[in-house]
mmCIF file of C-alpha atoms and ligand atoms in Angstrom:
data_model
loop_
_atom_site.group_PDB
_atom_site.id
_atom_site.type_symbol
_atom_site.label_atom_id
_atom_site.label_comp_id
_atom_site.label_asym_id
_atom_site.label_seq_id
_atom_site.Cartn_x
_atom_site.Cartn_y
_atom_site.Cartn_z
ATOM 1 C CA MET A 542 -24.126 -7.793 11.988
ATOM 2 C CA LYS A 543 -21.853 -6.039 8.716
ATOM 3 C CA THR A 544 -20.571 -7.227 6.064
ATOM 4 C CA ILE A 545 -17.672 -5.160 4.595
ATOM 5 C CA LEU A 546 -15.551 -6.056 1.603
ATOM 6 C CA ILE A 547 -11.915 -5.202 2.101
ATOM 7 C CA THR A 548 -10.242 -5.264 -2.048
ATOM 8 C CA GLY A 549 -6.397 -5.569 -1.915
ATOM 9 C CA GLY A 550 -6.202 -8.108 1.333
ATOM 10 C CA ALA A 551 -3.624 -10.389 0.442
ATOM 11 C CA GLY A 552 -1.099 -7.540 -0.510
ATOM 12 C CA PHE A 553 0.429 -5.773 1.771
ATOM 13 C CA ILE A 554 -1.094 -3.121 3.701
ATOM 14 C CA GLY A 555 -4.493 -4.720 2.961
ATOM 15 C CA SER A 556 -3.352 -7.587 4.892
ATOM 16 C CA HIS A 557 -2.740 -5.165 7.642
ATOM 17 C CA VAL A 558 -6.050 -4.043 7.568
ATOM 18 C CA VAL A 559 -8.175 -7.054 7.408
ATOM 19 C CA ARG A 560 -5.821 -8.575 9.989
ATOM 20 C CA ARG A 561 -7.556 -5.522 12.547
ATOM 21 C CA PHE A 562 -10.799 -5.789 10.964
ATOM 22 C CA VAL A 563 -11.418 -9.199 12.031
ATOM 23 C CA LYS A 564 -9.162 -9.166 15.556
ATOM 24 C CA ASN A 565 -11.092 -5.696 16.401
ATOM 25 C CA TYR A 566 -14.587 -6.331 15.040
ATOM 26 C CA PRO A 567 -16.062 -9.341 15.642
ATOM 27 C CA GLN A 568 -18.829 -7.970 15.182
ATOM 28 C CA TYR A 569 -18.279 -7.613 11.098
ATOM 29 C CA LYS A 570 -18.162 -10.197 8.740
ATOM 30 C CA ILE A 571 -15.034 -8.925 6.664
ATOM 31 C CA VAL A 572 -14.601 -10.118 2.850
ATOM 32 C CA ASN A 573 -11.242 -10.186 1.467
ATOM 33 C CA LEU A 574 -11.277 -9.782 -2.401
ATOM 34 C CA ASP A 575 -8.507 -10.080 -4.169
ATOM 35 C CA LYS A 576 -6.689 -11.552 -7.611
ATOM 36 C CA LEU A 577 -3.701 -12.743 -6.269
ATOM 37 C CA THR A 578 -1.244 -11.506 -8.666
ATOM 38 C CA TYR A 579 2.257 -11.498 -7.607
ATOM 39 C CA ALA A 580 1.708 -8.841 -4.791
ATOM 40 C CA GLY A 581 -1.570 -10.813 -3.191
ATOM 41 C CA ASN A 582 -0.068 -13.692 -1.088
ATOM 42 C CA LEU A 583 -2.540 -15.946 1.440
ATOM 43 C CA ALA A 584 0.650 -16.848 3.352
ATOM 44 C CA ASN A 585 -0.010 -13.270 4.911
ATOM 45 C CA LEU A 586 -3.009 -13.949 6.654
ATOM 46 C CA LYS A 587 -2.146 -17.511 7.319
ATOM 47 C CA ASP A 588 -3.233 -16.629 11.507
ATOM 48 C CA ILE A 589 -6.506 -15.246 10.785
ATOM 49 C CA GLU A 590 -7.796 -17.325 7.615
ATOM 50 C CA LYS A 591 -9.818 -19.780 10.351
ATOM 51 C CA GLU A 592 -11.512 -17.202 12.478
ATOM 52 C CA PRO A 593 -15.749 -17.118 11.581
ATOM 53 C CA ASN A 594 -16.029 -13.451 10.360
ATOM 54 C CA TYR A 595 -13.250 -13.932 7.985
ATOM 55 C CA GLU A 596 -14.402 -15.028 4.183
ATOM 56 C CA PHE A 597 -11.498 -14.653 0.707
ATOM 57 C CA ILE A 598 -13.232 -14.969 -2.583
ATOM 58 C CA ARG A 599 -10.194 -14.856 -5.130
ATOM 59 C CA ALA A 600 -11.954 -11.845 -7.919
ATOM 60 C CA ASP A 601 -10.326 -9.944 -10.581
ATOM 61 C CA ILE A 602 -12.398 -6.285 -10.500
ATOM 62 C CA VAL A 603 -11.257 -5.527 -13.532
ATOM 63 C CA ALA A 604 -14.322 -8.549 -14.628
ATOM 64 C CA GLY A 605 -16.936 -5.744 -14.006
ATOM 65 C CA GLU A 606 -20.244 -8.427 -13.832
ATOM 66 C CA LEU A 607 -19.024 -10.846 -11.695
ATOM 67 C CA ILE A 608 -17.234 -8.086 -9.330
ATOM 68 C CA LYS A 609 -21.403 -7.223 -9.467
ATOM 69 C CA LYS A 610 -22.986 -10.398 -8.336
ATOM 70 C CA ILE A 611 -20.213 -10.843 -5.723
ATOM 71 C CA PHE A 612 -22.268 -7.602 -5.049
ATOM 72 C CA GLN A 613 -25.681 -8.341 -5.287
ATOM 73 C CA LYS A 614 -24.705 -12.203 -2.655
ATOM 74 C CA TYR A 615 -23.017 -10.103 0.044
ATOM 75 C CA ARG A 616 -24.602 -7.170 -0.038
ATOM 76 C CA PHE A 617 -21.710 -5.214 1.476
ATOM 77 C CA ASP A 618 -22.224 -2.068 4.006
ATOM 78 C CA GLY A 619 -18.770 -0.899 3.356
ATOM 79 C CA VAL A 620 -15.619 -1.088 1.342
ATOM 80 C CA ILE A 621 -12.222 -0.376 2.408
ATOM 81 C CA HIS A 622 -10.618 -0.613 -1.099
ATOM 82 C CA LEU A 623 -7.315 -1.030 -1.429
ATOM 83 C CA ALA A 624 -7.159 -3.472 -4.720
ATOM 84 C CA ALA A 625 -3.965 -1.757 -7.211
ATOM 85 C CA GLU A 626 -0.758 -2.345 -8.629
ATOM 86 C CA SER A 627 1.519 -0.300 -6.564
ATOM 87 C CA HIS A 628 4.774 -0.408 -7.811
ATOM 88 C CA VAL A 629 5.837 2.579 -9.650
ATOM 89 C CA ASP A 630 8.939 1.155 -11.550
ATOM 90 C CA ARG A 631 6.618 -2.029 -12.922
ATOM 91 C CA SER A 632 4.247 0.701 -14.191
ATOM 92 C CA ILE A 633 7.193 2.515 -16.535
ATOM 93 C CA ALA A 634 7.238 -0.402 -17.956
ATOM 94 C CA ASN A 635 3.808 -1.668 -18.736
ATOM 95 C CA PRO A 636 0.960 0.729 -17.874
ATOM 96 C CA THR A 637 -1.551 -1.310 -18.958
ATOM 97 C CA GLU A 638 -2.587 -3.449 -16.131
ATOM 98 C CA PHE A 639 -2.575 -0.027 -14.391
ATOM 99 C CA ILE A 640 -5.343 1.312 -16.069
ATOM 100 C CA TYR A 641 -6.892 -1.607 -15.877
ATOM 101 C CA THR A 642 -6.805 -2.316 -12.408
ATOM 102 C CA ASN A 643 -6.663 0.815 -10.940
ATOM 103 C CA ILE A 644 -8.895 3.050 -12.820
ATOM 104 C CA ILE A 645 -11.190 0.020 -14.514
ATOM 105 C CA GLY A 646 -11.391 -1.935 -10.988
ATOM 106 C CA THR A 647 -12.229 1.228 -9.154
ATOM 107 C CA VAL A 648 -14.886 2.257 -11.440
ATOM 108 C CA ASN A 649 -16.648 -1.669 -11.332
ATOM 109 C CA LEU A 650 -16.764 -1.334 -7.673
ATOM 110 C CA LEU A 651 -18.290 2.098 -7.665
ATOM 111 C CA ASN A 652 -20.994 0.544 -9.844
ATOM 112 C CA ALA A 653 -21.656 -2.308 -8.022
ATOM 113 C CA ALA A 654 -21.979 -1.140 -4.598
ATOM 114 C CA ARG A 655 -24.444 2.417 -6.386
ATOM 115 C CA GLU A 656 -26.394 -1.183 -7.766
ATOM 116 C CA ILE A 657 -27.027 -2.617 -4.434
ATOM 117 C CA TRP A 658 -27.249 0.882 -2.875
ATOM 118 C CA GLU A 659 -30.551 2.595 -2.954
ATOM 119 C CA HIS A 660 -30.206 4.376 0.425
ATOM 120 C CA THR A 661 -26.835 5.085 1.255
ATOM 121 C CA GLU A 662 -27.097 5.144 4.992
ATOM 122 C CA GLY A 663 -24.510 4.085 7.317
ATOM 123 C CA LYS A 664 -22.915 2.708 4.173
ATOM 124 C CA LEU A 665 -19.490 3.888 2.717
ATOM 125 C CA PHE A 666 -16.700 3.271 -0.350
ATOM 126 C CA TYR A 667 -13.928 3.914 1.454
ATOM 127 C CA HIS A 668 -10.994 4.685 -0.786
ATOM 128 C CA ILE A 669 -6.900 4.204 -0.514
ATOM 129 C CA SER A 670 -4.992 6.384 -2.231
ATOM 130 C CA THR A 671 -1.099 7.489 -2.162
ATOM 131 C CA ASP A 672 0.824 10.949 -2.091
ATOM 132 C CA GLU A 673 1.931 10.016 -5.113
ATOM 133 C CA VAL A 674 -1.145 11.985 -7.057
ATOM 134 C CA TYR A 675 0.296 14.912 -5.571
ATOM 135 C CA GLY A 676 3.078 14.921 -7.975
ATOM 136 C CA SER A 677 6.387 16.269 -6.594
ATOM 137 C CA LEU A 678 7.745 18.911 -4.071
ATOM 138 C CA GLY A 679 10.486 21.030 -4.115
ATOM 139 C CA SER A 680 12.756 21.996 -1.326
ATOM 140 C CA SER A 681 10.615 22.846 1.515
ATOM 141 C CA GLY A 682 6.372 22.337 1.229
ATOM 142 C CA LEU A 683 4.148 19.470 2.379
ATOM 143 C CA PHE A 684 0.948 17.783 0.408
ATOM 144 C CA THR A 685 -2.326 19.335 1.963
ATOM 145 C CA GLU A 686 -5.780 17.808 1.433
ATOM 146 C CA THR A 687 -5.780 20.967 -1.195
ATOM 147 C CA THR A 688 -2.289 19.949 -3.133
ATOM 148 C CA SER A 689 -3.145 20.468 -6.517
ATOM 149 C CA TYR A 690 -3.128 16.868 -8.414
ATOM 150 C CA ASP A 691 -0.241 17.101 -10.062
ATOM 151 C CA PRO A 692 0.295 12.751 -10.979
ATOM 152 C CA GLN A 693 4.155 11.570 -12.691
ATOM 153 C CA SER A 694 3.804 8.359 -13.337
ATOM 154 C CA PRO A 695 1.477 6.052 -14.909
ATOM 155 C CA TYR A 696 1.158 4.530 -11.393
ATOM 156 C CA SER A 697 -0.026 7.731 -9.779
ATOM 157 C CA ALA A 698 -1.762 9.205 -13.142
ATOM 158 C CA SER A 699 -3.932 6.022 -12.932
ATOM 159 C CA LYS A 700 -4.177 6.655 -8.467
ATOM 160 C CA ALA A 701 -5.177 10.266 -9.170
ATOM 161 C CA SER A 702 -7.936 8.861 -12.026
ATOM 162 C CA SER A 703 -9.701 6.428 -9.205
ATOM 163 C CA ASP A 704 -9.541 9.458 -7.352
ATOM 164 C CA HIS A 705 -11.255 11.582 -9.109
ATOM 165 C CA LEU A 706 -13.911 8.878 -10.501
ATOM 166 C CA VAL A 707 -14.677 8.196 -6.679
ATOM 167 C CA ARG A 708 -15.256 12.260 -6.200
ATOM 168 C CA ALA A 709 -17.374 12.256 -9.167
ATOM 169 C CA TYR A 710 -19.635 9.294 -8.013
ATOM 170 C CA HIS A 711 -20.141 11.543 -4.349
ATOM 171 C CA ASN A 712 -20.844 14.530 -6.205
ATOM 172 C CA THR A 713 -23.198 13.158 -9.074
ATOM 173 C CA TYR A 714 -24.465 10.019 -7.484
ATOM 174 C CA LYS A 715 -24.302 11.240 -4.072
ATOM 175 C CA MET A 716 -22.093 7.790 -3.716
ATOM 176 C CA PRO A 717 -20.599 7.707 0.667
ATOM 177 C CA VAL A 718 -17.127 8.339 -0.367
ATOM 178 C CA VAL A 719 -14.097 9.193 1.497
ATOM 179 C CA ILE A 720 -10.516 9.133 0.854
ATOM 180 C CA SER A 721 -6.952 8.887 1.979
ATOM 181 C CA ASN A 722 -3.551 9.205 0.821
ATOM 182 C CA CYS A 723 -1.071 7.942 2.743
ATOM 183 C CA SER A 724 2.919 8.251 2.401
ATOM 184 C CA ASN A 725 5.073 5.600 1.651
ATOM 185 C CA ASN A 726 4.832 2.592 4.261
ATOM 186 C CA TYR A 727 6.777 -0.120 5.512
ATOM 187 C CA GLY A 728 6.495 -3.339 7.433
ATOM 188 C CA SER A 729 6.133 -6.870 7.697
ATOM 189 C CA PHE A 730 4.615 -8.426 4.294
ATOM 190 C CA GLN A 731 5.864 -5.783 1.764
ATOM 191 C CA PHE A 732 7.039 -7.778 -1.430
ATOM 192 C CA PRO A 733 10.580 -6.993 -2.061
ATOM 193 C CA GLU A 734 10.536 -5.142 -5.267
ATOM 194 C CA LYS A 735 9.999 -1.853 -2.875
ATOM 195 C CA LEU A 736 13.004 -0.104 -1.267
ATOM 196 C CA ILE A 737 12.898 -1.084 2.346
ATOM 197 C CA PRO A 738 12.369 -4.956 1.565
ATOM 198 C CA LEU A 739 14.225 -5.189 -1.433
ATOM 199 C CA SER A 740 17.173 -4.182 0.310
ATOM 200 C CA ILE A 741 16.838 -6.181 3.373
ATOM 201 C CA ASN A 742 16.608 -9.351 0.909
ATOM 202 C CA ASN A 743 19.667 -8.433 -1.021
ATOM 203 C CA ILE A 744 22.391 -7.557 2.145
ATOM 204 C CA ARG A 745 21.297 -10.929 3.282
ATOM 205 C CA ASN A 746 22.442 -12.236 0.493
ATOM 206 C CA ASN A 747 25.443 -10.637 0.248
ATOM 207 C CA LYS A 748 24.016 -8.642 -3.558
ATOM 208 C CA LEU A 749 24.066 -5.119 -4.723
ATOM 209 C CA ILE A 750 21.912 -2.514 -3.345
ATOM 210 C CA PRO A 751 20.688 -0.611 -6.032
ATOM 211 C CA VAL A 752 20.219 3.185 -5.446
ATOM 212 C CA TYR A 753 18.979 5.010 -8.261
ATOM 213 C CA GLY A 754 20.150 7.999 -9.424
ATOM 214 C CA LYS A 755 22.065 9.852 -6.118
ATOM 215 C CA GLY A 756 20.153 8.664 -3.721
ATOM 216 C CA GLU A 757 18.776 12.181 -3.005
ATOM 217 C CA ASN A 758 14.865 11.635 -3.367
ATOM 218 C CA ILE A 759 13.165 11.913 -0.888
ATOM 219 C CA ARG A 760 10.191 9.901 1.171
ATOM 220 C CA ASP A 761 8.127 10.263 3.926
ATOM 221 C CA TRP A 762 8.128 6.887 5.543
ATOM 222 C CA LEU A 763 5.121 5.563 8.376
ATOM 223 C CA TYR A 764 4.618 2.171 9.578
ATOM 224 C CA VAL A 765 2.119 0.176 8.464
ATOM 225 C CA GLU A 766 0.258 -0.475 11.460
ATOM 226 C CA ASP A 767 -0.412 3.300 11.588
ATOM 227 C CA HIS A 768 -1.478 3.285 8.520
ATOM 228 C CA ALA A 769 -4.138 0.715 9.068
ATOM 229 C CA GLU A 770 -5.237 2.873 12.004
ATOM 230 C CA ALA A 771 -5.520 5.659 10.492
ATOM 231 C CA ILE A 772 -7.695 3.758 8.025
ATOM 232 C CA ASP A 773 -10.002 2.290 10.792
ATOM 233 C CA LYS A 774 -10.591 5.943 12.575
ATOM 234 C CA ILE A 775 -11.579 6.923 9.129
ATOM 235 C CA PHE A 776 -13.218 4.380 7.966
ATOM 236 C CA HIS A 777 -15.702 4.952 11.884
ATOM 237 C CA SER A 778 -15.369 8.603 11.773
ATOM 238 C CA GLY A 779 -13.898 10.413 8.380
ATOM 239 C CA LYS A 780 -16.831 12.593 7.461
ATOM 240 C CA ILE A 781 -18.642 11.356 4.270
ATOM 241 C CA GLY A 782 -17.053 12.936 0.952
ATOM 242 C CA ASP A 783 -13.775 14.193 2.631
ATOM 243 C CA THR A 784 -9.392 13.297 1.901
ATOM 244 C CA TYR A 785 -7.599 13.440 4.586
ATOM 245 C CA ASN A 786 -3.837 12.294 4.073
ATOM 246 C CA ILE A 787 -1.956 10.728 6.696
ATOM 247 C CA GLY A 788 1.982 10.264 6.566
ATOM 248 C CA GLY A 789 4.579 9.870 9.401
ATOM 249 C CA ASN A 790 5.805 12.956 9.818
ATOM 250 C CA ASN A 791 9.456 11.198 9.154
ATOM 251 C CA GLU A 792 11.279 11.845 5.437
ATOM 252 C CA LEU A 793 14.158 10.782 5.284
ATOM 253 C CA LYS A 794 16.916 10.452 2.219
ATOM 254 C CA ASN A 795 16.895 7.172 -0.153
ATOM 255 C CA ILE A 796 20.696 6.951 0.400
ATOM 256 C CA ASP A 797 20.316 7.936 4.125
ATOM 257 C CA LEU A 798 17.719 5.324 4.885
ATOM 258 C CA LEU A 799 19.395 2.753 3.672
ATOM 259 C CA LYS A 800 22.381 3.566 6.062
ATOM 260 C CA VAL A 801 20.394 3.089 8.733
ATOM 261 C CA LEU A 802 19.224 0.130 7.204
ATOM 262 C CA CYS A 803 22.742 -1.072 6.989
ATOM 263 C CA ARG A 804 23.421 -0.679 10.421
ATOM 264 C CA ILE A 805 21.126 -2.487 11.742
ATOM 265 C CA MET A 806 21.606 -5.385 8.966
ATOM 266 C CA ASP A 807 25.280 -6.049 10.220
ATOM 267 C CA GLN A 808 24.026 -5.752 14.169
ATOM 268 C CA LYS A 809 21.098 -8.283 13.131
ATOM 269 C CA LEU A 810 23.294 -10.673 11.027
ATOM 270 C CA ARG A 811 26.404 -10.102 13.233
ATOM 271 C CA ARG A 812 28.540 -9.371 10.582
ATOM 272 C CA THR A 813 31.490 -6.155 10.815
ATOM 273 C CA ALA A 814 30.154 -2.784 10.690
ATOM 274 C CA GLY A 815 30.509 -1.164 7.945
ATOM 275 C CA THR A 816 30.042 -4.521 5.751
ATOM 276 C CA SER A 817 26.960 -3.996 4.103
ATOM 277 C CA GLU A 818 27.477 -0.417 2.979
ATOM 278 C CA HIS A 819 29.425 -2.198 0.232
ATOM 279 C CA LEU A 820 26.714 -3.244 -1.429
ATOM 280 C CA ILE A 821 25.074 0.460 -2.534
ATOM 281 C CA THR A 822 25.470 0.293 -5.435
ATOM 282 C CA PHE A 823 24.153 4.421 -7.663
ATOM 283 C CA VAL A 824 21.635 3.298 -10.313
ATOM 284 C CA LYS A 825 20.659 4.654 -13.478
ATOM 285 C CA ASP A 826 17.927 6.831 -12.221
ATOM 286 C CA ARG A 827 14.326 6.051 -12.291
ATOM 287 C CA ALA A 828 12.580 8.199 -15.657
ATOM 288 C CA GLY A 829 10.777 10.485 -14.141
ATOM 289 C CA HIS A 830 11.809 10.172 -10.796
ATOM 290 C CA ASP A 831 9.669 12.272 -8.305
ATOM 291 C CA LEU A 832 12.611 14.377 -5.988
ATOM 292 C CA ARG A 833 11.036 14.241 -2.722
ATOM 293 C CA TYR A 834 7.023 13.415 -1.334
ATOM 294 C CA ALA A 835 5.667 15.016 2.094
ATOM 295 C CA ILE A 836 2.947 15.040 4.175
ATOM 296 C CA ASP A 837 1.110 17.876 6.126
ATOM 297 C CA SER A 838 -1.266 14.913 8.552
ATOM 298 C CA SER A 839 -2.555 17.978 10.324
ATOM 299 C CA LYS A 840 -6.599 17.173 9.422
ATOM 300 C CA LEU A 841 -6.284 13.327 10.575
ATOM 301 C CA GLN A 842 -4.515 14.801 13.484
ATOM 302 C CA LYS A 843 -6.559 17.085 14.658
ATOM 303 C CA GLU A 844 -10.029 15.476 13.575
ATOM 304 C CA LEU A 845 -9.739 11.718 14.504
ATOM 305 C CA LYS A 846 -7.703 12.063 16.971
ATOM 306 C CA TRP A 847 -4.702 9.813 14.710
ATOM 307 C CA LYS A 848 -0.895 10.436 14.696
ATOM 308 C CA PRO A 849 2.219 8.724 13.827
ATOM 309 C CA SER A 850 3.002 5.820 16.943
ATOM 310 C CA VAL A 851 6.315 4.170 15.722
ATOM 311 C CA VAL A 852 9.389 5.820 15.988
ATOM 312 C CA PHE A 853 10.988 5.047 12.602
ATOM 313 C CA GLU A 854 14.782 3.548 14.040
ATOM 314 C CA GLN A 855 12.184 1.296 15.872
ATOM 315 C CA GLY A 856 9.677 0.374 12.892
ATOM 316 C CA LEU A 857 12.578 -0.596 11.186
ATOM 317 C CA GLU A 858 14.383 -2.898 12.897
ATOM 318 C CA LYS A 859 10.998 -4.761 13.717
ATOM 319 C CA THR A 860 10.776 -4.705 10.111
ATOM 320 C CA VAL A 861 14.777 -6.543 10.099
ATOM 321 C CA GLU A 862 13.843 -9.025 12.314
ATOM 322 C CA TRP A 863 10.598 -10.450 10.339
ATOM 323 C CA TYR A 864 12.240 -11.185 7.291
ATOM 324 C CA LEU A 865 15.662 -12.027 8.906
ATOM 325 C CA ALA A 866 12.753 -14.533 11.002
ATOM 326 C CA ASN A 867 10.418 -15.481 7.766
ATOM 327 C CA GLU A 868 12.926 -16.518 4.726
ATOM 328 C CA GLU A 869 10.468 -19.502 3.869
ATOM 329 C CA TRP A 870 7.904 -16.568 3.350
ATOM 330 C CA MET A 871 10.432 -14.788 1.440
ATOM 331 C CA LYS A 872 11.463 -17.856 -1.085
ATOM 332 C CA ASN A 873 7.894 -18.720 -1.644
ATOM 333 C CA VAL A 874 7.058 -15.082 -2.731
ATOM 334 C CA THR A 875 10.694 -14.430 -4.772
ATOM 335 C CA SER A 876 9.585 -17.795 -6.561
ATOM 336 C CA GLY A 877 7.752 -17.703 -10.325
ATOM 337 C CA GLU A 878 6.883 -14.546 -12.011
ATOM 338 C CA TYR A 879 8.448 -12.607 -9.719
ATOM 339 C CA LEU A 880 12.043 -13.775 -10.281
ATOM 340 C CA LYS A 881 11.006 -13.853 -14.105
ATOM 341 C CA TYR A 882 10.792 -9.553 -13.765
ATOM 342 C CA TYR A 883 13.211 -9.184 -11.500
ATOM 343 C CA ASP A 884 15.899 -10.409 -13.956
ATOM 344 C CA SER A 885 15.045 -8.586 -16.424
ATOM 345 C CA GLN A 886 14.548 -5.131 -14.912
ATOM 346 C CA TYR A 887 17.835 -5.169 -12.433
ATOM 347 C CA ASN A 888 19.956 -7.135 -15.922
ATOM 348 C CA LYS A 889 19.090 -3.948 -17.644
ATOM 349 C CA ARG A 890 20.806 -1.785 -15.193
HETATM 350 P P1 LIG B 1572 0.340 -4.859 -2.997
HETATM 351 O O1 LIG B 1572 0.666 -4.316 -4.580
HETATM 352 O O2 LIG B 1572 1.004 -5.011 -1.855
HETATM 353 O O3 LIG B 1572 -1.322 -5.144 -3.477
HETATM 354 C C1 LIG B 1572 -2.147 -5.143 -4.252
HETATM 355 C C2 LIG B 1572 -2.579 -6.066 -4.638
HETATM 356 O O4 LIG B 1572 -4.315 -5.128 -4.402
HETATM 357 C C3 LIG B 1572 -2.490 -8.082 -4.115
HETATM 358 O O5 LIG B 1572 -2.519 -8.635 -2.726
HETATM 359 C C4 LIG B 1572 -2.666 -8.183 -5.235
HETATM 360 O O6 LIG B 1572 -3.290 -9.128 -5.729
HETATM 361 C C5 LIG B 1572 -4.612 -7.305 -5.460
HETATM 362 N N1 LIG B 1572 -4.692 -6.541 -6.496
HETATM 363 C C6 LIG B 1572 -4.089 -6.394 -7.344
HETATM 364 N N2 LIG B 1572 -5.312 -6.233 -8.902
HETATM 365 C C7 LIG B 1572 -5.556 -7.216 -8.630
HETATM 366 C C8 LIG B 1572 -7.006 -7.455 -9.186
HETATM 367 N N3 LIG B 1572 -7.538 -7.062 -10.589
HETATM 368 N N4 LIG B 1572 -8.511 -7.767 -8.564
HETATM 369 C C9 LIG B 1572 -8.730 -7.743 -7.526
HETATM 370 N N5 LIG B 1572 -6.674 -7.640 -6.671
HETATM 371 C C10 LIG B 1572 -5.776 -7.032 -6.999
HETATM 372 O O7 LIG B 1572 -0.432 -3.162 -2.850
HETATM 373 P P2 LIG B 1572 0.156 -2.357 -1.018
HETATM 374 O O8 LIG B 1572 1.580 -1.741 -1.417
HETATM 375 O O9 LIG B 1572 -0.218 -2.654 0.048
HETATM 376 O O10 LIG B 1572 -0.624 -1.047 -1.994
HETATM 377 C C11 LIG B 1572 -2.234 -1.390 -1.330
HETATM 378 C C12 LIG B 1572 -2.655 -0.121 -1.449
HETATM 379 O O11 LIG B 1572 -2.919 1.569 -1.139
HETATM 380 C C13 LIG B 1572 -3.007 0.553 -3.134
HETATM 381 O O12 LIG B 1572 -3.704 0.983 -3.232
HETATM 382 C C14 LIG B 1572 -1.492 1.587 -3.006
HETATM 383 O O13 LIG B 1572 -2.001 2.603 -4.198
HETATM 384 C C15 LIG B 1572 -2.218 1.977 -2.031
HETATM 385 N N6 LIG B 1572 -1.276 2.581 -0.893
HETATM 386 C C16 LIG B 1572 0.187 1.868 -1.199
HETATM 387 C C17 LIG B 1572 1.158 2.552 -0.384
HETATM 388 C C18 LIG B 1572 2.533 1.995 0.036
HETATM 389 O O14 LIG B 1572 3.387 2.596 0.579
HETATM 390 N N7 LIG B 1572 2.738 1.172 -0.700
HETATM 391 C C19 LIG B 1572 1.457 4.306 0.554
HETATM 392 C C20 LIG B 1572 0.113 4.825 0.278
HETATM 393 C C21 LIG B 1572 -1.194 4.650 -1.080
HETATM 394 P P1 LIG B 1573 9.787 2.538 -3.836
HETATM 395 O O1 LIG B 1573 9.996 1.394 -2.591
HETATM 396 O O2 LIG B 1573 9.672 2.288 -5.224
HETATM 397 O O3 LIG B 1573 8.372 3.233 -4.040
HETATM 398 P P2 LIG B 1573 7.558 4.681 -4.314
HETATM 399 O O4 LIG B 1573 8.053 4.255 -5.567
HETATM 400 O O5 LIG B 1573 6.791 4.499 -4.226
HETATM 401 O O6 LIG B 1573 8.104 5.649 -3.261
HETATM 402 O O7 LIG B 1573 10.401 3.372 -3.659
HETATM 403 C C1 LIG B 1573 10.992 4.055 -2.696
HETATM 404 C C2 LIG B 1573 12.531 5.470 -3.157
HETATM 405 O O8 LIG B 1573 13.109 4.168 -3.206
HETATM 406 C C3 LIG B 1573 12.103 6.297 -4.352
HETATM 407 O O9 LIG B 1573 12.094 6.960 -4.538
HETATM 408 C C4 LIG B 1573 12.481 5.043 -5.365
HETATM 409 C C5 LIG B 1573 13.812 3.976 -4.901
HETATM 410 N N1 LIG B 1573 14.328 3.371 -4.761
HETATM 411 C C6 LIG B 1573 16.048 3.121 -5.771
HETATM 412 O O10 LIG B 1573 16.628 3.498 -4.961
HETATM 413 N N2 LIG B 1573 16.386 1.465 -5.500
HETATM 414 C C7 LIG B 1573 15.177 0.850 -5.549
HETATM 415 O O11 LIG B 1573 16.297 -0.854 -6.138
HETATM 416 C C8 LIG B 1573 13.769 0.684 -5.724
HETATM 417 C C9 LIG B 1573 12.916 -0.522 -5.739
HETATM 418 C C10 LIG B 1573 13.204 1.700 -5.490
#
């Protein structure tokens, strides 16, 4: 039986990856290691927490000695590393936490894996990253695996740094690694500070939807379960030392996305058409706001036969339905620390 460590498994994408692996691979023991920051919530994994091949460990990846002890005890065969500070606005307000978790935390995991993997046959350190490391595109072009890194925010700079370190451990110590860089995800269990769940929550509560700048910024949206499937394929069949770009082939201006979302919300909440759109409010732009991200995922499509399967409007409708049906979850995650932060940020604008 292989033992696989998934870090950040109580977060948004991590919880979908943990669920998929626990259900699809009973021959693996899945260990979810998470600090449970404001963004991590074990309620995200209620449906699988009693499965015999699942175990949870609460730990901080910044605590290097503890991480080494955990690796010595469990002797993981594979690592899928998702734990990170993930929100750009928070990285602008307070970059230091991003340096600790995203950079030092990644190095701690690499060091711990290096210590236990004398023979690297059958071992893999899979680092999950973002397309934001490539910086911002103009109105044309796509990010490929060979696009030069040009991170613009403290978040993307910290992720770029961790990507470089993972590659450096491969080149220097022959650590068996693979990296993927994915575009913006959406779906259930996403913490309501990111554009889509924040807007759903605000619309439901008749609060304003803050749109940074003119809403002209473009993101390439991918349904989270499609990302989890790509991670599964790359973990099992990706080439060691390689990078794979993952994207939805689904570029949207923020303002256009919000108009679609408002239409769906009006239908679901049985409000008169046009009601939610009135909540759209243009606010001060994000500092250093990247204009456009767009991914060329043809390498992954050709080599590993993956492609995005969920049509955006359908995925968005499912997402809205999930948030409307899970009001308790929303209350749970938006209490305490997070609300204080949200209020302080929002009141500034
Ligand atoms: P998230 O913020 O929802 O979850 C992050 C998880 O990491 C949380 O459960 C949190 O408790 C945990 N964590 C944070 N600091 C930790 C620490 N020091 N020790 C242990 N655990 C810690 O993030 P997400 O959106 O699910 O993103 C997961 C990964 O995917 C990140 O590495 C992110 O950079 C990457 N990514 C995200 C997106 C996206 O659209 N959300 C796109 C591409 C890549
Ligand atoms: P976000 O969900 O924070 O993801 P990222 O910054 O990683 O792309 O933001 C997505 C886009 O939406 C981005 O262009 C910033 C914008 N945005 C708003 O206009 N208003 C908001 O309240 C938030 C959170 C984001």
